[in-house]
Amino acid sequence: MTQIQPIAARIPYMVGIGNHEYDHVLGGDKDPSGASGPGGFRPKWGNYGYDSGGECAIPMIHRFNSPSNGNSLFWYSFDVGPIHIIYYSTEHDFRHTSPQYKWIEQDLRSVNRSRTPWIIVGSHRPMYASETDEPHDFIKIMLQFYLEPLFYQYHVDLNLFAHKHSYERTCPMYKQECVYDGITHVLIGMAGQDIDSGEYSGAEWSIYHDQQYGYCQLWANRTFLHFKYYHNDNDALIDQFILQK
């Protein structure tokens, strides 16, 4: 928080929930997200732990504001110019019967594509990543099963996520295959934490990846979206892509 304050105090700064801010096993009665049970969403196939040290997002709730159209900073949406942005939580139930899934579907259905032709979704944990350090990442598989068809149905353009400490970009894709009308997924977890050093699987849908500290910039008008990735140490432009409508 101290490091980001010079930026966050001067420009709009939106946050999203992750495992280190939220994941807990006790104190469900104090959980500001309203998740049921003592530890919230903890399916057997997940690896949800005690990463927040019991905070269950209380510090974030007191430090940041978010739009009131969803569930506080756990899931919400807003517009920036020609882009509609949805942030959802991978730390909460995202299955078909969940309140979060129903909210995402309703929000996607209500987007006015003549006003905001681009849709970007974001979360903490990746839907796609070809690093092989977690060969049995069932959360990733479940995100593909439950949410990827919904995103594809409503023509989401870009899916951003982190959790892994590296950068990776896919082709426009759907269900493990590159398709012309697919979703471009970008892992942007190459910020302040220790960088990953794991191997990669060589997946055909992985267009570029590296394990360096970096940052990204995005520019868009109604028909053109330009995404750029730079390295921190020399501000060199390392990867970029353009989407057009």
Tab-separated table of N, CA and C in Angstrom, residues 73-220:
chain	number	residue	atom	x	y	z
A	73	LEU	N	-16.470	-4.764	-3.383
A	73	LEU	CA	-15.302	-4.938	-4.248
A	73	LEU	C	-15.069	-6.396	-4.629
A	74	PHE	N	-15.994	-7.279	-4.257
A	74	PHE	CA	-15.834	-8.696	-4.586
A	74	PHE	C	-16.222	-8.979	-6.031
A	75	TRP	N	-17.303	-8.374	-6.499
A	75	TRP	CA	-17.598	-8.358	-7.947
A	75	TRP	C	-18.402	-7.116	-8.272
A	76	TYR	N	-18.021	-6.479	-9.365
A	76	TYR	CA	-18.621	-5.203	-9.756
A	76	TYR	C	-18.260	-4.921	-11.210
A	77	SER	N	-18.866	-3.881	-11.797
A	77	SER	CA	-18.535	-3.502	-13.169
A	77	SER	C	-18.580	-1.985	-13.303
A	78	PHE	N	-17.906	-1.486	-14.327
A	78	PHE	CA	-17.904	-0.050	-14.600
A	78	PHE	C	-17.450	0.164	-16.035
A	79	ASP	N	-17.685	1.371	-16.541
A	79	ASP	CA	-17.290	1.733	-17.902
A	79	ASP	C	-16.136	2.716	-17.863
A	80	VAL	N	-15.206	2.545	-18.786
A	80	VAL	CA	-14.138	3.517	-19.029
A	80	VAL	C	-14.097	3.755	-20.535
A	81	GLY	N	-14.553	4.925	-20.973
A	81	GLY	CA	-14.591	5.192	-22.408
A	81	GLY	C	-15.393	4.124	-23.124
A	82	PRO	N	-14.824	3.482	-24.159
A	82	PRO	CA	-15.557	2.491	-24.930
A	82	PRO	C	-15.462	1.075	-24.363
A	83	ILE	N	-15.008	0.941	-23.103
A	83	ILE	CA	-14.783	-0.381	-22.512
A	83	ILE	C	-15.707	-0.595	-21.318
A	84	HIS	N	-16.366	-1.755	-21.292
A	84	HIS	CA	-17.099	-2.203	-20.107
A	84	HIS	C	-16.224	-3.220	-19.387
A	85	ILE	N	-15.952	-2.968	-18.121
A	85	ILE	CA	-15.037	-3.801	-17.340
A	85	ILE	C	-15.822	-4.492	-16.229
A	86	ILE	N	-15.634	-5.797	-16.138
A	86	ILE	CA	-16.243	-6.598	-15.077
A	86	ILE	C	-15.137	-7.205	-14.238
A	87	TYR	N	-15.209	-7.019	-12.932
A	87	TYR	CA	-14.301	-7.745	-12.053
A	87	TYR	C	-15.115	-8.762	-11.265
A	88	TYR	N	-14.663	-10.021	-11.284
A	88	TYR	CA	-15.339	-11.081	-10.550
A	88	TYR	C	-14.343	-11.778	-9.626
A	89	SER	N	-14.861	-12.558	-8.697
A	89	SER	CA	-14.011	-13.175	-7.677
A	89	SER	C	-13.848	-14.665	-7.917
A	90	THR	N	-12.600	-15.095	-8.025
A	90	THR	CA	-12.321	-16.533	-8.092
A	90	THR	C	-12.256	-17.151	-6.700
A	91	GLU	N	-12.350	-16.316	-5.666
A	91	GLU	CA	-12.339	-16.812	-4.281
A	91	GLU	C	-13.752	-17.099	-3.781
A	92	HIS	N	-14.756	-16.810	-4.594
A	92	HIS	CA	-16.156	-17.054	-4.252
A	92	HIS	C	-16.765	-18.008	-5.273
A	93	ASP	N	-17.911	-18.537	-4.926
A	93	ASP	CA	-18.594	-19.495	-5.778
A	93	ASP	C	-18.928	-18.854	-7.129
A	94	PHE	N	-18.461	-19.475	-8.210
A	94	PHE	CA	-18.735	-18.974	-9.561
A	94	PHE	C	-19.497	-20.001	-10.384
A	95	ARG	N	-20.037	-21.019	-9.718
A	95	ARG	CA	-20.785	-22.045	-10.439
A	95	ARG	C	-22.167	-21.542	-10.847
A	96	HIS	N	-22.858	-22.316	-11.683
A	96	HIS	CA	-24.095	-21.843	-12.316
A	96	HIS	C	-25.157	-21.389	-11.323
A	97	THR	N	-25.235	-22.022	-10.170
A	97	THR	CA	-26.291	-21.706	-9.212
A	97	THR	C	-25.914	-20.583	-8.254
A	98	SER	N	-24.724	-20.040	-8.380
A	98	SER	CA	-24.244	-19.054	-7.412
A	98	SER	C	-24.781	-17.656	-7.704
A	99	PRO	N	-24.914	-16.833	-6.670
A	99	PRO	CA	-25.300	-15.427	-6.897
A	99	PRO	C	-24.315	-14.693	-7.791
A	100	GLN	N	-23.022	-15.025	-7.685
A	100	GLN	CA	-22.037	-14.335	-8.509
A	100	GLN	C	-22.235	-14.667	-9.989
A	101	TYR	N	-22.448	-15.925	-10.311
A	101	TYR	CA	-22.664	-16.311	-11.707
A	101	TYR	C	-23.884	-15.596	-12.278
A	102	LYS	N	-24.968	-15.585	-11.512
A	102	LYS	CA	-26.186	-14.935	-11.982
A	102	LYS	C	-25.964	-13.441	-12.196
A	103	TRP	N	-25.162	-12.822	-11.321
A	103	TRP	CA	-24.869	-11.397	-11.490
A	103	TRP	C	-24.020	-11.168	-12.750
A	104	ILE	N	-23.010	-11.997	-12.961
A	104	ILE	CA	-22.164	-11.852	-14.150
A	104	ILE	C	-23.001	-11.964	-15.415
A	105	GLU	N	-23.872	-12.971	-15.455
A	105	GLU	CA	-24.709	-13.161	-16.646
A	105	GLU	C	-25.617	-11.954	-16.874
A	106	GLN	N	-26.228	-11.457	-15.827
A	106	GLN	CA	-27.101	-10.297	-15.955
A	106	GLN	C	-26.319	-9.069	-16.407
A	107	ASP	N	-25.139	-8.882	-15.860
A	107	ASP	CA	-24.330	-7.731	-16.241
A	107	ASP	C	-23.909	-7.818	-17.704
A	108	LEU	N	-23.481	-8.982	-18.139
A	108	LEU	CA	-23.083	-9.158	-19.538
A	108	LEU	C	-24.273	-8.931	-20.465
A	109	ARG	N	-25.438	-9.417	-20.061
A	109	ARG	CA	-26.639	-9.264	-20.886
A	109	ARG	C	-27.034	-7.803	-21.048
A	110	SER	N	-26.725	-6.996	-20.058
A	110	SER	CA	-27.178	-5.602	-20.069
A	110	SER	C	-26.192	-4.641	-20.734
A	111	VAL	N	-25.043	-5.138	-21.194
A	111	VAL	CA	-24.048	-4.253	-21.797
A	111	VAL	C	-24.572	-3.695	-23.116
A	112	ASN	N	-24.464	-2.391	-23.291
A	112	ASN	CA	-24.839	-1.733	-24.534
A	112	ASN	C	-23.596	-1.679	-25.428
A	113	ARG	N	-23.502	-2.594	-26.376
A	113	ARG	CA	-22.291	-2.692	-27.202
A	113	ARG	C	-22.154	-1.536	-28.178
A	114	SER	N	-23.200	-0.784	-28.417
A	114	SER	CA	-23.062	0.403	-29.256
A	114	SER	C	-22.377	1.535	-28.478
A	115	ARG	N	-22.502	1.503	-27.153
A	115	ARG	CA	-21.854	2.513	-26.317
A	115	ARG	C	-20.498	2.051	-25.817
A	116	THR	N	-20.412	0.801	-25.383
A	116	THR	CA	-19.135	0.215	-24.937
A	116	THR	C	-18.911	-1.064	-25.734
A	117	PRO	N	-18.329	-0.947	-26.928
A	117	PRO	CA	-18.164	-2.125	-27.790
A	117	PRO	C	-17.198	-3.166	-27.246
A	118	TRP	N	-16.305	-2.774	-26.333
A	118	TRP	CA	-15.334	-3.713	-25.776
A	118	TRP	C	-15.786	-4.188	-24.401
A	119	ILE	N	-15.591	-5.484	-24.128
A	119	ILE	CA	-15.815	-6.027	-22.794
A	119	ILE	C	-14.525	-6.678	-22.309
A	120	ILE	N	-14.069	-6.235	-21.143
A	120	ILE	CA	-12.907	-6.829	-20.487
A	120	ILE	C	-13.357	-7.387	-19.148
A	121	VAL	N	-13.029	-8.644	-18.879
A	121	VAL	CA	-13.301	-9.241	-17.581
A	121	VAL	C	-11.975	-9.475	-16.869
A	122	GLY	N	-12.013	-9.464	-15.552
A	122	GLY	CA	-10.804	-9.654	-14.776
A	122	GLY	C	-11.085	-10.391	-13.484
A	123	SER	N	-10.074	-11.102	-13.004
A	123	SER	CA	-10.178	-11.832	-11.745
A	123	SER	C	-8.762	-12.073	-11.232
A	124	HIS	N	-8.656	-12.790	-10.142
A	124	HIS	CA	-7.318	-13.048	-9.599
A	124	HIS	C	-6.688	-14.314	-10.177
A	125	ARG	N	-7.352	-15.435	-10.082
A	125	ARG	CA	-6.753	-16.697	-10.526
A	125	ARG	C	-6.937	-16.887	-12.038
A	126	PRO	N	-5.985	-17.550	-12.688
A	126	PRO	CA	-6.037	-17.680	-14.147
A	126	PRO	C	-7.046	-18.705	-14.631
A	127	MET	N	-7.650	-18.396	-15.775
A	127	MET	CA	-8.456	-19.378	-16.481
A	127	MET	C	-7.578	-20.218	-17.400
A	128	TYR	N	-6.530	-19.601	-17.947
A	128	TYR	CA	-5.558	-20.299	-18.779
A	128	TYR	C	-4.152	-19.869	-18.395
A	129	ALA	N	-3.253	-20.830	-18.243
A	129	ALA	CA	-1.837	-20.569	-18.025
A	129	ALA	C	-1.100	-21.864	-18.326
A	130	SER	N	0.008	-21.772	-19.037
A	130	SER	CA	0.706	-22.989	-19.460
A	130	SER	C	1.917	-23.326	-18.603
A	131	GLU	N	2.140	-22.580	-17.518
A	131	GLU	CA	3.179	-22.991	-16.573
A	131	GLU	C	2.791	-24.332	-15.959
A	132	THR	N	3.752	-25.204	-15.807
A	132	THR	CA	3.462	-26.578	-15.380
A	132	THR	C	3.720	-26.810	-13.902
A	133	ASP	N	3.864	-25.741	-13.104
A	133	ASP	CA	4.120	-25.925	-11.679
A	133	ASP	C	2.892	-26.436	-10.944
A	134	GLU	N	1.690	-26.273	-11.521
A	134	GLU	CA	0.465	-26.785	-10.925
A	134	GLU	C	-0.269	-27.633	-11.967
A	135	PRO	N	0.201	-28.865	-12.194
A	135	PRO	CA	-0.411	-29.676	-13.262
A	135	PRO	C	-1.859	-30.049	-12.982
A	136	HIS	N	-2.283	-29.999	-11.722
A	136	HIS	CA	-3.661	-30.354	-11.385
A	136	HIS	C	-4.366	-29.155	-10.763
A	137	ASP	N	-4.380	-28.065	-11.487
A	137	ASP	CA	-5.026	-26.838	-11.027
A	137	ASP	C	-6.507	-26.915	-11.378
A	138	PHE	N	-7.297	-27.485	-10.457
A	138	PHE	CA	-8.704	-27.729	-10.758
A	138	PHE	C	-9.518	-26.443	-10.779
A	139	ILE	N	-9.078	-25.408	-10.079
A	139	ILE	CA	-9.797	-24.142	-10.154
A	139	ILE	C	-9.755	-23.605	-11.580
A	140	LYS	N	-8.602	-23.697	-12.219
A	140	LYS	CA	-8.466	-23.283	-13.613
A	140	LYS	C	-9.433	-24.075	-14.506
A	141	ILE	N	-9.512	-25.362	-14.287
A	141	ILE	CA	-10.402	-26.213	-15.080
A	141	ILE	C	-11.860	-25.832	-14.850
A	142	MET	N	-12.220	-25.563	-13.609
A	142	MET	CA	-13.598	-25.204	-13.302
A	142	MET	C	-13.968	-23.831	-13.854
A	143	LEU	N	-13.028	-22.892	-13.865
A	143	LEU	CA	-13.285	-21.596	-14.492
A	143	LEU	C	-13.568	-21.773	-15.980
A	144	GLN	N	-12.824	-22.663	-16.628
A	144	GLN	CA	-13.073	-22.946	-18.037
A	144	GLN	C	-14.444	-23.585	-18.231
A	145	PHE	N	-14.826	-24.459	-17.320
A	145	PHE	CA	-16.104	-25.174	-17.453
A	145	PHE	C	-17.296	-24.266	-17.216
A	146	TYR	N	-17.247	-23.456	-16.158
A	146	TYR	CA	-18.417	-22.668	-15.776
A	146	TYR	C	-18.480	-21.297	-16.449
A	147	LEU	N	-17.368	-20.591	-16.529
A	147	LEU	CA	-17.421	-19.196	-16.972
A	147	LEU	C	-16.998	-18.971	-18.418
A	148	GLU	N	-16.113	-19.789	-18.950
A	148	GLU	CA	-15.668	-19.550	-20.330
A	148	GLU	C	-16.823	-19.591	-21.324
A	149	PRO	N	-17.760	-20.555	-21.258
A	149	PRO	CA	-18.888	-20.525	-22.203
A	149	PRO	C	-19.732	-19.258	-22.088
A	150	LEU	N	-19.902	-18.761	-20.869
A	150	LEU	CA	-20.663	-17.530	-20.674
A	150	LEU	C	-19.949	-16.347	-21.307
A	151	PHE	N	-18.638	-16.254	-21.097
A	151	PHE	CA	-17.865	-15.164	-21.698
A	151	PHE	C	-17.887	-15.237	-23.217
A	152	TYR	N	-17.803	-16.441	-23.746
A	152	TYR	CA	-17.827	-16.603	-25.202
A	152	TYR	C	-19.205	-16.246	-25.766
A	153	GLN	N	-20.260	-16.646	-25.073
A	153	GLN	CA	-21.622	-16.350	-25.522
A	153	GLN	C	-21.851	-14.850	-25.669
A	154	TYR	N	-21.296	-14.064	-24.749
A	154	TYR	CA	-21.513	-12.619	-24.778
A	154	TYR	C	-20.327	-11.868	-25.406
A	155	HIS	N	-19.469	-12.592	-26.090
A	155	HIS	CA	-18.401	-12.001	-26.901
A	155	HIS	C	-17.464	-11.110	-26.073
A	156	VAL	N	-17.029	-11.629	-24.929
A	156	VAL	CA	-15.991	-10.942	-24.159
A	156	VAL	C	-14.721	-10.889	-25.005
A	157	ASP	N	-14.062	-9.749	-24.996
A	157	ASP	CA	-12.871	-9.567	-25.830
A	157	ASP	C	-11.585	-9.975	-25.123
A	158	LEU	N	-11.484	-9.659	-23.837
A	158	LEU	CA	-10.216	-9.802	-23.130
A	158	LEU	C	-10.470	-10.273	-21.709
A	159	ASN	N	-9.696	-11.264	-21.260
A	159	ASN	CA	-9.783	-11.780	-19.896
A	159	ASN	C	-8.409	-11.592	-19.243
A	160	LEU	N	-8.361	-10.797	-18.175
A	160	LEU	CA	-7.110	-10.498	-17.481
A	160	LEU	C	-7.107	-11.165	-16.106
A	161	PHE	N	-5.966	-11.691	-15.700
A	161	PHE	CA	-5.866	-12.332	-14.398
A	161	PHE	C	-4.410	-12.375	-13.952
A	162	ALA	N	-4.178	-12.902	-12.756
A	162	ALA	CA	-2.830	-12.893	-12.183
A	162	ALA	C	-2.603	-14.203	-11.421
A	163	HIS	N	-2.278	-14.122	-10.120
A	163	HIS	CA	-2.031	-15.242	-9.218
A	163	HIS	C	-0.661	-15.867	-9.477
A	164	LYS	N	-0.417	-16.307	-10.691
A	164	LYS	CA	0.930	-16.728	-11.066
A	164	LYS	C	1.775	-15.476	-11.304
A	165	HIS	N	3.049	-15.553	-10.969
A	165	HIS	CA	3.910	-14.370	-10.990
A	165	HIS	C	4.717	-14.335	-12.284
A	166	SER	N	4.015	-14.101	-13.377
A	166	SER	CA	4.641	-14.087	-14.696
A	166	SER	C	3.673	-13.446	-15.687
A	167	TYR	N	4.093	-13.422	-16.953
A	167	TYR	CA	3.273	-12.860	-18.033
A	167	TYR	C	3.039	-13.945	-19.071
A	168	GLU	N	1.805	-14.001	-19.584
A	168	GLU	CA	1.510	-14.925	-20.679
A	168	GLU	C	0.295	-14.431	-21.445
A	169	ARG	N	0.373	-14.520	-22.773
A	169	ARG	CA	-0.743	-14.119	-23.640
A	169	ARG	C	-1.143	-15.275	-24.533
A	170	THR	N	-2.451	-15.471	-24.681
A	170	THR	CA	-2.957	-16.511	-25.567
A	170	THR	C	-3.429	-15.913	-26.882
A	171	CYS	N	-3.685	-16.773	-27.840
A	171	CYS	CA	-4.417	-16.384	-29.039
A	171	CYS	C	-5.874	-16.141	-28.655
A	172	PRO	N	-6.672	-15.497	-29.512
A	172	PRO	CA	-8.126	-15.520	-29.285
A	172	PRO	C	-8.585	-16.975	-29.296
A	173	MET	N	-9.224	-17.420	-28.219
A	173	MET	CA	-9.438	-18.862	-28.086
A	173	MET	C	-10.759	-19.185	-27.410
A	174	TYR	N	-11.126	-20.459	-27.530
A	174	TYR	CA	-12.286	-20.995	-26.838
A	174	TYR	C	-12.100	-22.497	-26.692
A	175	LYS	N	-12.233	-22.988	-25.475
A	175	LYS	CA	-12.116	-24.410	-25.168
A	175	LYS	C	-10.813	-25.002	-25.685
A	176	GLN	N	-9.712	-24.370	-25.292
A	176	GLN	CA	-8.360	-24.867	-25.548
A	176	GLN	C	-7.912	-24.723	-27.003
A	177	GLU	N	-8.702	-24.054	-27.841
A	177	GLU	CA	-8.336	-23.930	-29.246
A	177	GLU	C	-8.415	-22.475	-29.697
A	178	CYS	N	-7.508	-22.111	-30.598
A	178	CYS	CA	-7.527	-20.772	-31.182
A	178	CYS	C	-8.683	-20.674	-32.176
A	179	VAL	N	-9.514	-19.643	-32.024
A	179	VAL	CA	-10.642	-19.410	-32.926
A	179	VAL	C	-10.713	-17.924	-33.232
A	180	TYR	N	-11.236	-17.578	-34.380
A	180	TYR	CA	-11.208	-16.186	-34.835
A	180	TYR	C	-12.030	-15.270	-33.947
A	181	ASP	N	-13.106	-15.790	-33.348
A	181	ASP	CA	-13.976	-14.966	-32.517
A	181	ASP	C	-13.810	-15.279	-31.028
A	182	GLY	N	-12.645	-15.767	-30.654
A	182	GLY	CA	-12.416	-16.195	-29.283
A	182	GLY	C	-12.031	-15.069	-28.340
A	183	ILE	N	-11.725	-15.452	-27.112
A	183	ILE	CA	-11.334	-14.534	-26.040
A	183	ILE	C	-9.823	-14.563	-25.905
A	184	THR	N	-9.185	-13.408	-25.872
A	184	THR	CA	-7.751	-13.322	-25.603
A	184	THR	C	-7.548	-13.279	-24.092
A	185	HIS	N	-6.740	-14.183	-23.582
A	185	HIS	CA	-6.457	-14.263	-22.152
A	185	HIS	C	-5.041	-13.762	-21.897
A	186	VAL	N	-4.876	-12.909	-20.896
A	186	VAL	CA	-3.551	-12.384	-20.574
A	186	VAL	C	-3.303	-12.510	-19.076
A	187	LEU	N	-2.255	-13.237	-18.737
A	187	LEU	CA	-1.791	-13.356	-17.360
A	187	LEU	C	-0.855	-12.183	-17.080
A	188	ILE	N	-1.231	-11.321	-16.132
A	188	ILE	CA	-0.439	-10.122	-15.837
A	188	ILE	C	-0.040	-10.120	-14.355
A	189	GLY	N	0.608	-11.207	-13.942
A	189	GLY	CA	1.002	-11.346	-12.548
A	189	GLY	C	2.458	-11.029	-12.288
A	190	MET	N	3.050	-10.172	-13.125
A	190	MET	CA	4.505	-9.939	-13.068
A	190	MET	C	4.825	-8.631	-12.351
A	191	ALA	N	4.111	-8.381	-11.244
A	191	ALA	CA	4.321	-7.121	-10.523
A	191	ALA	C	5.322	-7.312	-9.383
A	192	GLY	N	4.897	-7.132	-8.129
A	192	GLY	CA	5.857	-6.986	-7.046
A	192	GLY	C	6.356	-8.236	-6.368
A	193	GLN	N	5.613	-9.349	-6.481
A	193	GLN	CA	6.015	-10.566	-5.768
A	193	GLN	C	7.133	-11.285	-6.517
A	194	ASP	N	7.779	-12.243	-5.851
A	194	ASP	CA	8.856	-12.998	-6.499
A	194	ASP	C	8.366	-13.598	-7.811
A	195	ILE	N	9.191	-13.486	-8.840
A	195	ILE	CA	8.829	-13.976	-10.165
A	195	ILE	C	8.925	-15.501	-10.225
A	196	ASP	N	8.012	-16.126	-10.995
A	196	ASP	CA	8.024	-17.579	-11.164
A	196	ASP	C	9.271	-18.041	-11.914
A	197	SER	N	9.567	-19.323	-11.746
A	197	SER	CA	10.692	-19.918	-12.477
A	197	SER	C	10.332	-21.287	-13.040
A	198	GLY	N	9.035	-21.603	-13.083
A	198	GLY	CA	8.611	-22.915	-13.548
A	198	GLY	C	8.716	-23.086	-15.053
A	199	GLU	N	8.583	-24.331	-15.496
A	199	GLU	CA	8.622	-24.653	-16.914
A	199	GLU	C	7.245	-24.429	-17.547
A	200	TYR	N	7.226	-24.445	-18.885
A	200	TYR	CA	5.992	-24.264	-19.633
A	200	TYR	C	5.669	-25.532	-20.426
A	201	SER	N	4.379	-25.744	-20.662
A	201	SER	CA	3.933	-26.978	-21.314
A	201	SER	C	4.101	-26.952	-22.826
A	202	GLY	N	4.240	-25.749	-23.399
A	202	GLY	CA	4.304	-25.646	-24.849
A	202	GLY	C	2.942	-25.659	-25.516
A	203	ALA	N	1.907	-25.269	-24.805
A	203	ALA	CA	0.555	-25.261	-25.361
A	203	ALA	C	0.486	-24.406	-26.620
A	204	GLU	N	-0.238	-24.891	-27.626
A	204	GLU	CA	-0.313	-24.193	-28.905
A	204	GLU	C	-0.984	-22.834	-28.774
A	205	TRP	N	-1.874	-22.667	-27.805
A	205	TRP	CA	-2.595	-21.405	-27.663
A	205	TRP	C	-1.772	-20.326	-26.976
A	206	SER	N	-0.631	-20.676	-26.437
A	206	SER	CA	0.225	-19.696	-25.764
A	206	SER	C	1.094	-18.977	-26.793
A	207	ILE	N	0.815	-17.695	-27.003
A	207	ILE	CA	1.508	-16.934	-28.040
A	207	ILE	C	2.822	-16.359	-27.533
A	208	TYR	N	2.831	-15.840	-26.306
A	208	TYR	CA	4.065	-15.294	-25.736
A	208	TYR	C	4.010	-15.419	-24.208
A	209	HIS	N	5.153	-15.715	-23.602
A	209	HIS	CA	5.245	-15.722	-22.145
A	209	HIS	C	6.677	-15.406	-21.731
A	210	ASP	N	6.811	-14.819	-20.561
A	210	ASP	CA	8.123	-14.678	-19.937
A	210	ASP	C	7.961	-14.510	-18.434
A	211	GLN	N	9.078	-14.526	-17.736
A	211	GLN	CA	9.094	-14.449	-16.279
A	211	GLN	C	10.018	-13.304	-15.871
A	212	GLN	N	9.487	-12.084	-16.081
A	212	GLN	CA	10.218	-10.862	-15.770
A	212	GLN	C	9.258	-9.882	-15.108
A	213	TYR	N	9.804	-8.953	-14.303
A	213	TYR	CA	8.954	-7.888	-13.769
A	213	TYR	C	8.537	-6.961	-14.902
A	214	GLY	N	7.260	-6.558	-14.894
A	214	GLY	CA	6.797	-5.701	-15.974
A	214	GLY	C	5.486	-5.019	-15.656
A	215	TYR	N	4.977	-4.283	-16.637
A	215	TYR	CA	3.709	-3.573	-16.511
A	215	TYR	C	3.055	-3.500	-17.882
A	216	CYS	N	1.762	-3.209	-17.891
A	216	CYS	CA	1.003	-3.191	-19.138
A	216	CYS	C	0.276	-1.866	-19.308
A	217	GLN	N	0.018	-1.517	-20.546
A	217	GLN	CA	-0.788	-0.362	-20.900
A	217	GLN	C	-1.805	-0.780	-21.951
A	218	LEU	N	-2.965	-0.154	-21.901
A	218	LEU	CA	-4.026	-0.485	-22.836
A	218	LEU	C	-4.638	0.808	-23.352
A	219	TRP	N	-4.850	0.882	-24.660
A	219	TRP	CA	-5.475	2.043	-25.302
A	219	TRP	C	-6.562	1.537	-26.232
A	220	ALA	N	-7.710	2.213	-26.230
A	220	ALA	CA	-8.805	1.749	-27.080
A	220	ALA	C	-9.673	2.903	-27.540
